[in-house]
Short mmCIF file of C-alpha atoms and ligand atoms in Angstrom, two decimals:
data_model
loop_
_atom_site.label_atom_id
_atom_site.label_comp_id
_atom_site.label_asym_id
_atom_site.label_seq_id
_atom_site.Cartn_x
_atom_site.Cartn_y
_atom_site.Cartn_z
CA MET A 1 -12.74 0.92 2.23
CA LEU A 2 -11.01 3.97 3.70
CA THR A 3 -14.04 6.24 3.62
CA GLY A 4 -14.59 7.75 7.06
CA LYS A 5 -11.71 5.78 8.62
CA ARG A 6 -9.60 7.76 11.09
CA ILE A 7 -5.92 7.34 10.45
CA LEU A 8 -3.24 8.72 12.74
CA ILE A 9 0.18 9.10 11.11
CA GLY A 10 3.12 9.29 13.50
CA ILE A 11 5.90 10.99 11.57
CA GLY A 12 9.51 10.45 12.64
CA GLY A 13 12.57 12.52 11.79
CA GLY A 14 14.03 10.65 8.83
CA ILE A 15 15.02 11.91 5.43
CA ALA A 16 12.05 10.05 3.87
CA VAL A 17 9.57 12.28 5.69
CA TYR A 18 8.73 14.18 2.49
CA LYS A 19 7.17 10.99 1.09
CA ILE A 20 4.66 10.97 3.94
CA ALA A 21 3.06 14.08 2.49
CA GLU A 22 2.04 11.94 -0.51
CA LEU A 23 0.76 9.22 1.82
CA ALA A 24 -1.36 11.77 3.72
CA ARG A 25 -2.73 13.09 0.43
CA MET A 26 -3.60 9.61 -0.85
CA LEU A 27 -5.37 8.68 2.38
CA THR A 28 -7.35 11.92 2.40
CA LYS A 29 -8.27 11.49 -1.24
CA ALA A 30 -9.50 7.97 -0.50
CA GLY A 31 -11.95 9.44 2.04
CA ALA A 32 -10.02 8.86 5.28
CA LYS A 33 -9.75 11.43 8.06
CA VAL A 34 -6.05 11.91 8.68
CA ARG A 35 -4.33 13.45 11.67
CA CYS A 36 -0.56 13.69 12.00
CA ILE A 37 1.74 13.76 15.01
CA MET A 38 5.21 14.94 14.09
CA THR A 39 8.26 14.44 16.27
CA LYS A 40 10.53 17.41 16.94
CA SER A 41 13.06 15.91 14.51
CA ALA A 42 10.40 15.43 11.80
CA CYS A 43 9.70 19.18 11.97
CA GLU A 44 13.37 19.79 11.09
CA PHE A 45 12.74 18.21 7.68
CA VAL A 46 9.20 19.37 6.78
CA THR A 47 7.01 21.96 8.47
CA PRO A 48 3.69 20.99 10.10
CA LEU A 49 1.98 23.36 7.67
CA THR A 50 2.47 20.82 4.85
CA PHE A 51 0.45 18.19 6.72
CA GLU A 52 -2.14 20.67 7.95
CA ALA A 53 -2.77 21.80 4.37
CA LEU A 54 -3.02 18.22 3.09
CA THR A 55 -5.22 16.80 5.85
CA GLY A 56 -7.28 19.79 6.92
CA TYR A 57 -6.38 19.08 10.56
CA GLN A 58 -3.84 20.66 12.86
CA ALA A 59 -0.55 18.73 12.76
CA HIS A 60 0.21 17.86 16.37
CA THR A 61 3.76 18.40 17.56
CA ALA A 62 3.95 19.20 21.27
CA LEU A 63 3.10 17.20 24.37
CA PHE A 64 3.08 20.24 26.61
CA ASP A 65 0.74 22.45 24.63
CA LEU A 66 -2.14 23.74 26.73
CA THR A 67 -4.55 24.36 23.85
CA SER A 68 -3.83 21.03 22.15
CA GLU A 69 -4.00 19.12 25.41
CA ARG A 70 -7.41 20.63 26.15
CA GLU A 71 -8.82 20.04 22.63
CA MET A 72 -6.99 16.99 21.26
CA GLY A 73 -4.33 15.77 23.69
CA HIS A 74 -2.42 12.50 23.64
CA ILE A 75 -5.24 10.45 25.16
CA ALA A 76 -7.84 11.88 22.77
CA LEU A 77 -5.57 11.27 19.76
CA ALA A 78 -5.01 7.64 20.78
CA ARG A 79 -8.76 7.08 21.21
CA TRP A 80 -9.65 8.97 18.01
CA ALA A 81 -7.68 6.71 15.64
CA ASP A 82 -8.98 3.55 13.96
CA ALA A 83 -5.38 2.69 13.02
CA VAL A 84 -1.91 4.21 13.28
CA ILE A 85 0.88 4.38 10.73
CA ILE A 86 4.37 5.23 12.02
CA ALA A 87 6.33 6.48 9.02
CA PRO A 88 9.15 6.97 8.63
CA ALA A 89 9.73 4.84 11.72
CA THR A 90 13.23 5.98 12.73
CA ALA A 91 15.67 3.79 14.64
CA SER A 92 15.16 6.09 17.59
CA LEU A 93 11.35 5.82 17.46
CA LEU A 94 11.50 2.02 17.21
CA ALA A 95 13.79 1.96 20.26
CA ARG A 96 11.58 4.29 22.30
CA LEU A 97 8.40 2.40 21.37
CA ALA A 98 10.00 -0.97 22.14
CA HIS A 99 11.09 0.21 25.59
CA GLY A 100 7.95 2.09 26.53
CA ILE A 101 9.67 5.46 26.64
CA ALA A 102 7.09 8.24 26.53
CA ASP A 103 9.11 11.42 26.16
CA ASP A 104 7.20 13.32 23.45
CA LEU A 105 3.67 13.56 22.05
CA LEU A 106 4.01 10.65 19.61
CA THR A 107 5.58 8.12 21.97
CA THR A 108 3.23 9.14 24.80
CA THR A 109 0.21 8.72 22.50
CA MET A 110 1.52 5.29 21.47
CA GLN A 111 1.75 4.24 25.12
CA VAL A 112 -2.00 4.89 25.39
CA CYS A 113 -3.02 3.55 21.98
CA ASP A 114 -4.57 0.09 21.64
CA LYS A 115 -5.41 0.36 17.91
CA PRO A 116 -3.69 -1.57 15.07
CA VAL A 117 -0.27 -0.11 14.26
CA LEU A 118 1.67 -0.29 10.98
CA LEU A 119 5.39 0.51 11.18
CA ALA A 120 7.18 1.68 8.03
CA PRO A 121 10.86 1.81 9.01
CA ALA A 122 13.38 3.83 6.99
CA MET A 123 17.04 4.32 7.81
CA ASN A 124 20.59 3.63 6.77
CA THR A 125 21.30 -0.10 6.19
CA SER A 126 23.74 -0.43 9.11
CA MET A 127 21.22 1.22 11.42
CA TRP A 128 18.51 -1.16 10.20
CA GLU A 129 20.69 -4.25 10.49
CA SER A 130 22.09 -3.31 13.90
CA GLU A 131 21.32 -5.76 16.67
CA ALA A 132 19.52 -3.06 18.66
CA THR A 133 17.10 -2.18 15.84
CA GLN A 134 16.44 -5.81 14.96
CA ARG A 135 15.68 -6.63 18.60
CA ASN A 136 13.41 -3.60 18.89
CA MET A 137 11.53 -4.65 15.73
CA ALA A 138 11.13 -8.19 17.07
CA THR A 139 9.75 -6.79 20.33
CA LEU A 140 7.25 -4.54 18.53
CA CYS A 141 6.12 -7.28 16.11
CA GLY A 142 5.82 -9.66 19.05
CA ARG A 143 3.41 -7.14 20.58
CA GLY A 144 1.24 -7.38 17.48
CA MET A 145 2.43 -4.35 15.55
CA HIS A 146 2.57 -4.79 11.76
CA CYS A 147 5.44 -3.82 9.51
CA VAL A 148 5.88 -2.86 5.88
CA GLY A 149 9.41 -2.72 4.44
CA PRO A 150 12.00 -1.43 4.52
CA ASP A 151 12.85 -1.98 0.86
CA GLU A 152 16.25 -2.51 -0.70
CA GLY A 153 17.81 0.09 -2.94
CA GLU A 154 19.73 3.31 -3.14
CA LEU A 155 19.53 5.33 0.09
CA ALA A 156 19.56 9.09 0.60
CA CYS A 157 22.94 8.80 2.40
CA GLY A 158 24.46 7.55 -0.86
CA GLU A 159 24.84 3.95 0.29
CA SER A 160 22.84 1.05 -1.09
CA GLY A 161 21.04 -1.72 0.76
CA SER A 162 18.03 -2.43 2.93
CA GLY A 163 16.50 0.63 4.59
CA ARG A 164 14.42 2.51 2.01
CA LEU A 165 10.94 3.54 3.05
CA SER A 166 8.42 1.29 1.30
CA ASP A 167 6.51 2.80 -1.58
CA VAL A 168 3.52 4.77 -0.25
CA ARG A 169 1.15 2.47 -2.18
CA ALA A 170 2.64 -0.52 -0.36
CA ILE A 171 2.11 1.30 2.95
CA LEU A 172 -1.51 1.87 1.94
CA SER A 173 -1.88 -1.82 1.01
CA GLY A 174 -0.42 -2.78 4.37
CA LEU A 175 -2.92 -0.56 6.15
CA LEU A 176 -6.13 -1.87 4.52
CA PRO A 177 -6.13 -5.32 6.18
CA LEU A 178 -5.78 -3.62 9.58
CA LEU A 179 -9.07 -1.82 9.04
CA THR A 180 -11.13 -4.68 7.63
CA ASP A 181 -12.99 -7.65 9.13
CA LYS A 182 -11.58 -11.03 8.12
CA PRO A 183 -14.57 -13.27 7.26
CA PHE A 184 -12.55 -15.35 4.77
CA ILE A 185 -9.79 -16.58 7.10
CA GLY A 186 -9.14 -20.27 6.35
CA GLN A 187 -10.53 -20.03 2.80
CA HIS A 188 -8.48 -20.33 -0.39
CA TRP A 189 -9.76 -18.28 -3.33
CA VAL A 190 -8.51 -18.78 -6.87
CA ILE A 191 -9.18 -16.05 -9.43
CA ASN A 192 -8.10 -15.83 -13.03
CA ALA A 193 -7.80 -12.46 -14.72
CA GLY A 194 -6.68 -10.57 -17.76
CA PRO A 195 -6.38 -11.59 -21.37
CA THR A 196 -4.49 -14.58 -22.72
CA GLU A 197 -2.11 -14.51 -25.67
CA GLU A 198 -1.89 -17.15 -28.41
CA ALA A 199 1.18 -17.03 -30.60
CA TRP A 200 0.66 -17.05 -34.36
CA ASP A 201 4.39 -16.75 -34.99
CA ASP A 202 7.28 -15.50 -32.86
CA VAL A 203 6.08 -11.90 -33.29
CA ARG A 204 2.30 -11.91 -33.72
CA ILE A 205 -0.30 -12.88 -31.13
CA LEU A 206 -4.06 -13.35 -30.81
CA THR A 207 -5.30 -11.53 -27.72
CA ASN A 208 -8.05 -9.13 -26.51
CA ARG A 209 -8.58 -5.81 -24.73
CA ALA A 210 -9.10 -7.12 -21.17
CA SER A 211 -7.08 -5.29 -18.49
CA GLY A 212 -7.53 -7.80 -15.67
CA MET A 213 -8.52 -4.91 -13.40
CA LEU A 214 -11.71 -6.49 -12.03
CA GLY A 215 -10.00 -9.82 -11.26
CA ALA A 216 -7.11 -8.00 -9.58
CA LEU A 217 -9.54 -5.97 -7.46
CA LEU A 218 -11.49 -9.10 -6.46
CA ALA A 219 -8.17 -10.75 -5.49
CA ASP A 220 -7.11 -7.70 -3.44
CA LEU A 221 -10.45 -7.54 -1.60
CA ALA A 222 -10.55 -11.28 -0.83
CA ALA A 223 -6.95 -11.13 0.48
CA ILE A 224 -7.69 -8.06 2.61
CA MET A 225 -10.72 -9.92 4.03
CA GLY A 226 -8.51 -12.80 5.15
CA ALA A 227 -8.58 -15.35 2.29
CA SER A 228 -5.41 -16.87 0.93
CA VAL A 229 -5.69 -15.84 -2.71
CA SER A 230 -4.04 -17.08 -5.89
CA LEU A 231 -4.43 -14.85 -8.90
CA ILE A 232 -3.71 -16.55 -12.22
CA ALA A 233 -2.87 -13.48 -14.25
CA GLY A 234 -2.74 -13.08 -17.99
CA PRO A 235 -0.33 -10.59 -19.61
CA GLY A 236 -0.68 -6.98 -18.44
CA THR A 237 -3.00 -7.76 -15.54
CA ALA A 238 -3.06 -4.88 -13.05
CA ASP A 239 -0.82 -4.91 -9.95
CA THR A 240 -2.10 -6.66 -6.85
CA HIS A 241 -1.94 -6.44 -3.06
CA PRO A 242 1.28 -7.98 -1.64
CA GLY A 243 -0.87 -10.58 0.13
CA VAL A 244 -2.06 -12.05 -3.20
CA MET A 245 -0.07 -15.01 -4.56
CA ARG A 246 0.27 -14.17 -8.21
CA ARG A 247 1.00 -16.67 -10.98
CA ASN A 248 1.65 -14.98 -14.32
CA VAL A 249 0.69 -17.00 -17.39
CA SER A 250 0.42 -16.31 -21.08
CA THR A 251 -1.68 -18.82 -23.05
CA ALA A 252 -5.08 -20.35 -22.35
CA LEU A 253 -3.49 -23.79 -21.90
CA GLU A 254 -1.02 -22.43 -19.33
CA MET A 255 -3.88 -20.70 -17.53
CA LEU A 256 -5.86 -23.96 -17.45
CA THR A 257 -2.91 -25.93 -16.01
CA VAL A 258 -2.25 -23.45 -13.21
CA CYS A 259 -5.97 -22.94 -12.44
CA GLU A 260 -6.45 -26.71 -12.16
CA LEU A 261 -3.47 -27.02 -9.81
CA GLU A 262 -4.62 -24.16 -7.61
CA ALA A 263 -8.34 -25.00 -7.66
CA SER A 264 -7.86 -28.46 -6.13
CA ALA A 265 -7.62 -26.86 -2.66
CA ALA A 266 -9.89 -23.86 -3.28
CA SER A 267 -13.19 -22.94 -1.68
CA VAL A 268 -13.98 -20.32 -4.33
CA PHE A 269 -13.02 -20.11 -8.00
CA ILE A 270 -13.78 -16.93 -9.94
CA ALA A 271 -13.21 -16.89 -13.68
CA THR A 272 -12.87 -13.26 -14.71
CA ALA A 273 -10.19 -13.87 -17.35
CA ALA A 274 -10.99 -13.12 -20.99
CA VAL A 275 -9.56 -16.42 -22.21
CA SER A 276 -9.01 -16.73 -25.93
CA ASP A 277 -11.62 -19.16 -27.27
CA PHE A 278 -9.22 -20.26 -30.01
CA ARG A 279 -5.51 -20.79 -30.63
CA PHE A 280 -3.53 -21.27 -33.81
CA ALA A 281 -3.51 -24.88 -34.99
CA GLU A 282 0.08 -24.58 -36.20
CA PRO A 283 2.03 -21.64 -34.74
CA VAL A 284 4.88 -20.62 -37.02
CA GLN A 285 8.49 -20.55 -35.84
CA GLY A 286 10.26 -17.27 -36.64
CA LYS A 287 8.38 -14.46 -38.43
CA LEU A 288 5.78 -15.32 -41.04
CA LYS A 289 6.61 -13.59 -44.34
CA ARG A 290 3.96 -11.59 -46.18
CA GLY A 291 4.69 -13.37 -49.51
CA ASP A 292 2.74 -12.67 -52.71
CA THR A 293 -0.70 -13.85 -51.67
CA ASP A 294 -3.65 -11.48 -51.07
CA ASN A 295 -5.56 -13.97 -48.94
CA LEU A 296 -4.29 -16.11 -46.14
CA MET A 297 -6.31 -18.89 -44.51
CA VAL A 298 -5.35 -19.64 -40.94
CA GLU A 299 -6.66 -22.58 -38.97
CA LEU A 300 -7.73 -21.96 -35.37
CA ILE A 301 -8.65 -24.65 -32.89
CA ALA A 302 -10.81 -24.29 -29.80
CA ASN A 303 -9.18 -23.79 -26.41
CA PRO A 304 -10.57 -25.65 -23.42
CA ASP A 305 -13.32 -23.92 -21.42
CA ILE A 306 -11.47 -23.26 -18.15
CA VAL A 307 -14.42 -22.49 -15.89
CA ALA A 308 -16.44 -25.46 -17.16
CA HIS A 309 -13.39 -27.65 -16.64
CA ILE A 310 -12.93 -26.47 -13.03
CA ALA A 311 -16.66 -26.88 -12.30
CA ALA A 312 -16.47 -30.49 -13.55
CA LEU A 313 -13.53 -31.50 -11.34
CA PRO A 314 -14.46 -34.28 -8.89
CA ALA A 315 -13.11 -32.15 -5.99
CA ARG A 316 -14.39 -28.84 -7.32
CA PRO A 317 -14.34 -25.63 -5.28
CA ALA A 318 -17.59 -25.11 -3.35
CA LYS A 319 -18.40 -21.94 -5.29
CA VAL A 320 -17.51 -21.58 -8.97
CA ILE A 321 -18.35 -18.20 -10.48
CA ALA A 322 -18.21 -17.52 -14.23
CA PHE A 323 -18.26 -14.22 -16.08
CA ALA A 324 -20.14 -13.53 -19.29
CA ALA A 325 -19.22 -10.46 -21.31
CA GLU A 326 -21.91 -10.01 -23.94
CA SER A 327 -23.00 -7.38 -26.43
CA ASP A 328 -26.73 -8.22 -26.27
CA ASN A 329 -29.24 -10.45 -24.47
CA HIS A 330 -26.89 -10.44 -21.48
CA ILE A 331 -29.21 -12.24 -19.10
CA ASP A 332 -30.28 -14.98 -21.54
CA HIS A 333 -26.67 -15.72 -22.44
CA ALA A 334 -25.67 -15.77 -18.78
CA ARG A 335 -28.49 -18.15 -17.92
CA SER A 336 -27.48 -20.58 -20.63
CA LYS A 337 -23.82 -20.41 -19.46
CA LEU A 338 -24.95 -21.12 -15.91
CA VAL A 339 -26.61 -24.37 -17.02
CA LYS A 340 -24.09 -25.43 -19.66
CA LYS A 341 -21.00 -24.91 -17.49
CA HIS A 342 -22.52 -26.21 -14.20
CA VAL A 343 -21.33 -23.14 -12.30
CA ASP A 344 -22.96 -21.66 -9.21
CA ALA A 345 -23.37 -18.13 -10.53
CA VAL A 346 -22.61 -16.01 -13.56
CA VAL A 347 -21.79 -12.31 -13.52
CA ALA A 348 -23.13 -10.92 -16.79
CA ASN A 349 -21.71 -7.67 -18.04
CA ASP A 350 -21.46 -5.70 -21.23
CA ILE A 351 -18.45 -5.92 -23.53
CA ALA A 352 -18.14 -2.13 -23.10
CA ASN A 353 -16.75 -2.90 -19.59
CA ILE A 354 -13.74 -4.68 -21.09
CA GLY A 355 -10.55 -2.68 -20.75
CA SER A 356 -12.49 0.42 -19.60
CA ASP A 357 -13.52 2.07 -16.31
CA LYS A 358 -17.15 1.09 -16.93
CA ALA A 359 -18.61 -1.29 -14.36
CA GLY A 360 -21.89 -2.98 -13.47
CA GLY A 361 -23.90 -5.94 -14.70
CA TRP A 362 -26.12 -8.71 -13.37
CA TRP A 363 -25.70 -11.45 -10.78
CA ILE A 364 -27.43 -14.63 -11.96
CA SER A 365 -27.25 -17.59 -9.57
CA LYS A 366 -28.28 -21.23 -9.74
CA HIS A 367 -30.91 -20.45 -7.07
CA GLY A 368 -32.77 -18.30 -9.57
CA GLU A 369 -31.47 -14.92 -8.38
CA GLN A 370 -31.27 -12.25 -11.05
CA ILE A 371 -29.92 -9.06 -9.49
CA ALA A 372 -28.86 -5.94 -11.35
CA ILE A 373 -25.55 -4.59 -10.03
CA GLU A 374 -25.21 -0.85 -10.48
CA ALA A 375 -21.68 0.26 -9.72
CA GLU A 376 -19.91 3.61 -9.85
CA SER A 377 -16.46 2.06 -10.30
CA LYS A 378 -14.77 -1.29 -10.85
CA LEU A 379 -13.88 -1.34 -7.13
CA ASP A 380 -17.52 -0.84 -6.21
CA PHE A 381 -18.49 -3.59 -8.72
CA ALA A 382 -15.89 -5.95 -7.18
CA LYS A 383 -17.18 -5.23 -3.64
CA GLN A 384 -20.76 -6.02 -4.65
CA ILE A 385 -19.70 -9.25 -6.39
CA ILE A 386 -17.81 -10.34 -3.24
CA SER A 387 -20.88 -9.71 -1.14
CA HIS A 388 -23.07 -11.80 -3.53
CA ILE A 389 -20.49 -14.61 -3.42
CA THR A 390 -20.48 -14.47 0.39
CA GLU A 391 -24.27 -14.78 0.51
CA LEU A 392 -24.44 -17.53 -2.12
CA ASN A 393 -25.58 -20.79 -0.54
CA ARG A 394 -24.02 -23.93 -1.92
C1 LIG B 1 19.90 14.50 7.48
C2 LIG B 1 19.45 13.45 8.47
C3 LIG B 1 18.78 12.37 8.01
C4 LIG B 1 18.34 11.36 8.90
N1 LIG B 1 17.66 10.29 8.41
C5 LIG B 1 17.30 9.31 9.26
C6 LIG B 1 16.60 8.19 8.78
O1 LIG B 1 16.29 8.05 7.58
N2 LIG B 1 16.23 7.22 9.65
C7 LIG B 1 16.55 7.31 10.99
O2 LIG B 1 16.23 6.38 11.72
N3 LIG B 1 17.19 8.38 11.47
C8 LIG B 1 17.58 9.38 10.64
N4 LIG B 1 18.25 10.47 11.14
C9 LIG B 1 18.49 10.55 12.57
C10 LIG B 1 17.25 10.99 13.32
O3 LIG B 1 16.80 12.26 12.82
C11 LIG B 1 17.55 11.08 14.80
O4 LIG B 1 17.84 9.81 15.31
C12 LIG B 1 16.40 11.69 15.58
O5 LIG B 1 16.73 11.71 16.95
C13 LIG B 1 15.12 10.89 15.39
O6 LIG B 1 14.10 11.49 16.17
P1 LIG B 1 12.62 10.93 16.16
O7 LIG B 1 12.71 9.46 16.18
O8 LIG B 1 12.01 11.47 17.41
O9 LIG B 1 11.96 11.49 14.98
C14 LIG B 1 18.64 11.47 10.28
C15 LIG B 1 19.32 12.60 10.72
C16 LIG B 1 19.74 13.57 9.84
C17 LIG B 1 20.51 14.77 10.37
#
């Protein structure tokens, strides 16, 4: 998603500037081309060399630099970028940007720039809450700039409150939607993910090895592409994009209840969760004692089939996608699930994918498609699944 994207980071003179080195590294590692403009104050905290070493590009600092102006001046920098991050966005930078002051390389470049901008403010709480800063933020947001943070917490000045620079991963999550088309605007996607847990007693559970990673990635991608997304997440499911509405659940019955609630207004339902097929008929209160017996018979009863249930709703989502994790005859099993559960497509994959980095499988649709999906990562797998769902006719 970031491969080949050109990201300009405008770095202000705040104490959090050292965290931007990590942001630059993460962006570069994700395949983006990163250029930095540092204000004079930013250079008081960290030297340009840090950013040059991390990005492989000169870190730009001066407006009146003959060589830079000839090779990559303020106009060229503004045109070069696909998106801009201003971080840390100091109170002073916010004020200058809001009032159109162009008195250094960064603010002059921003006067030229018509690309999406993400502001990541960081400052002392009183500075952040001051009327001037709040008005400047309102002006910039009113102009279409985006904002991530600031977060609450302990500040470098020793005080506590709102003003911490957002985590660099949150800044990255805030950037992705600015670089992506939004074909799913107006659609509601519901995705379940992760394992479920069935209590045997108050200590022991019946569960499985699913990590929820694929469901979380599908949720992130759909949200970044404009859908409103609800992720019904079993225990331990991976973190998700801030734009994803997450409902944490534990048992299969809880997952069913929330899925049914959410699916009533959904256009797409994707069942990636590894739902326990069975639950204990009579869960024990407290902790079951070992006792003297060598054998213990336990009665399990079947849980409802969530995806079949959603597909059978009178007002079902237009596209219902099931997953089939199998150890053999993947395609045959997926085909029989497709028919039995009345879903629109099944993604078949091997049980070796569960809880691991392995990815890939087959897309089997009700229109007779049978497409092998070769993927180098779970993210790549998720992207290909989204594109099959997009192309699936009802
Ligand atoms: C040690 C120190 C830490 C600072 N931290 C911040 C900060 O976190 N946020 C902020 O808005 N200003 C902070 N300032 C004040 C800015 O550096 C100052 O307003 C400067 O003019 C900002 O310039 P710039 O916006 O061009 O980078 C700090 C100043 C000092 C001396």
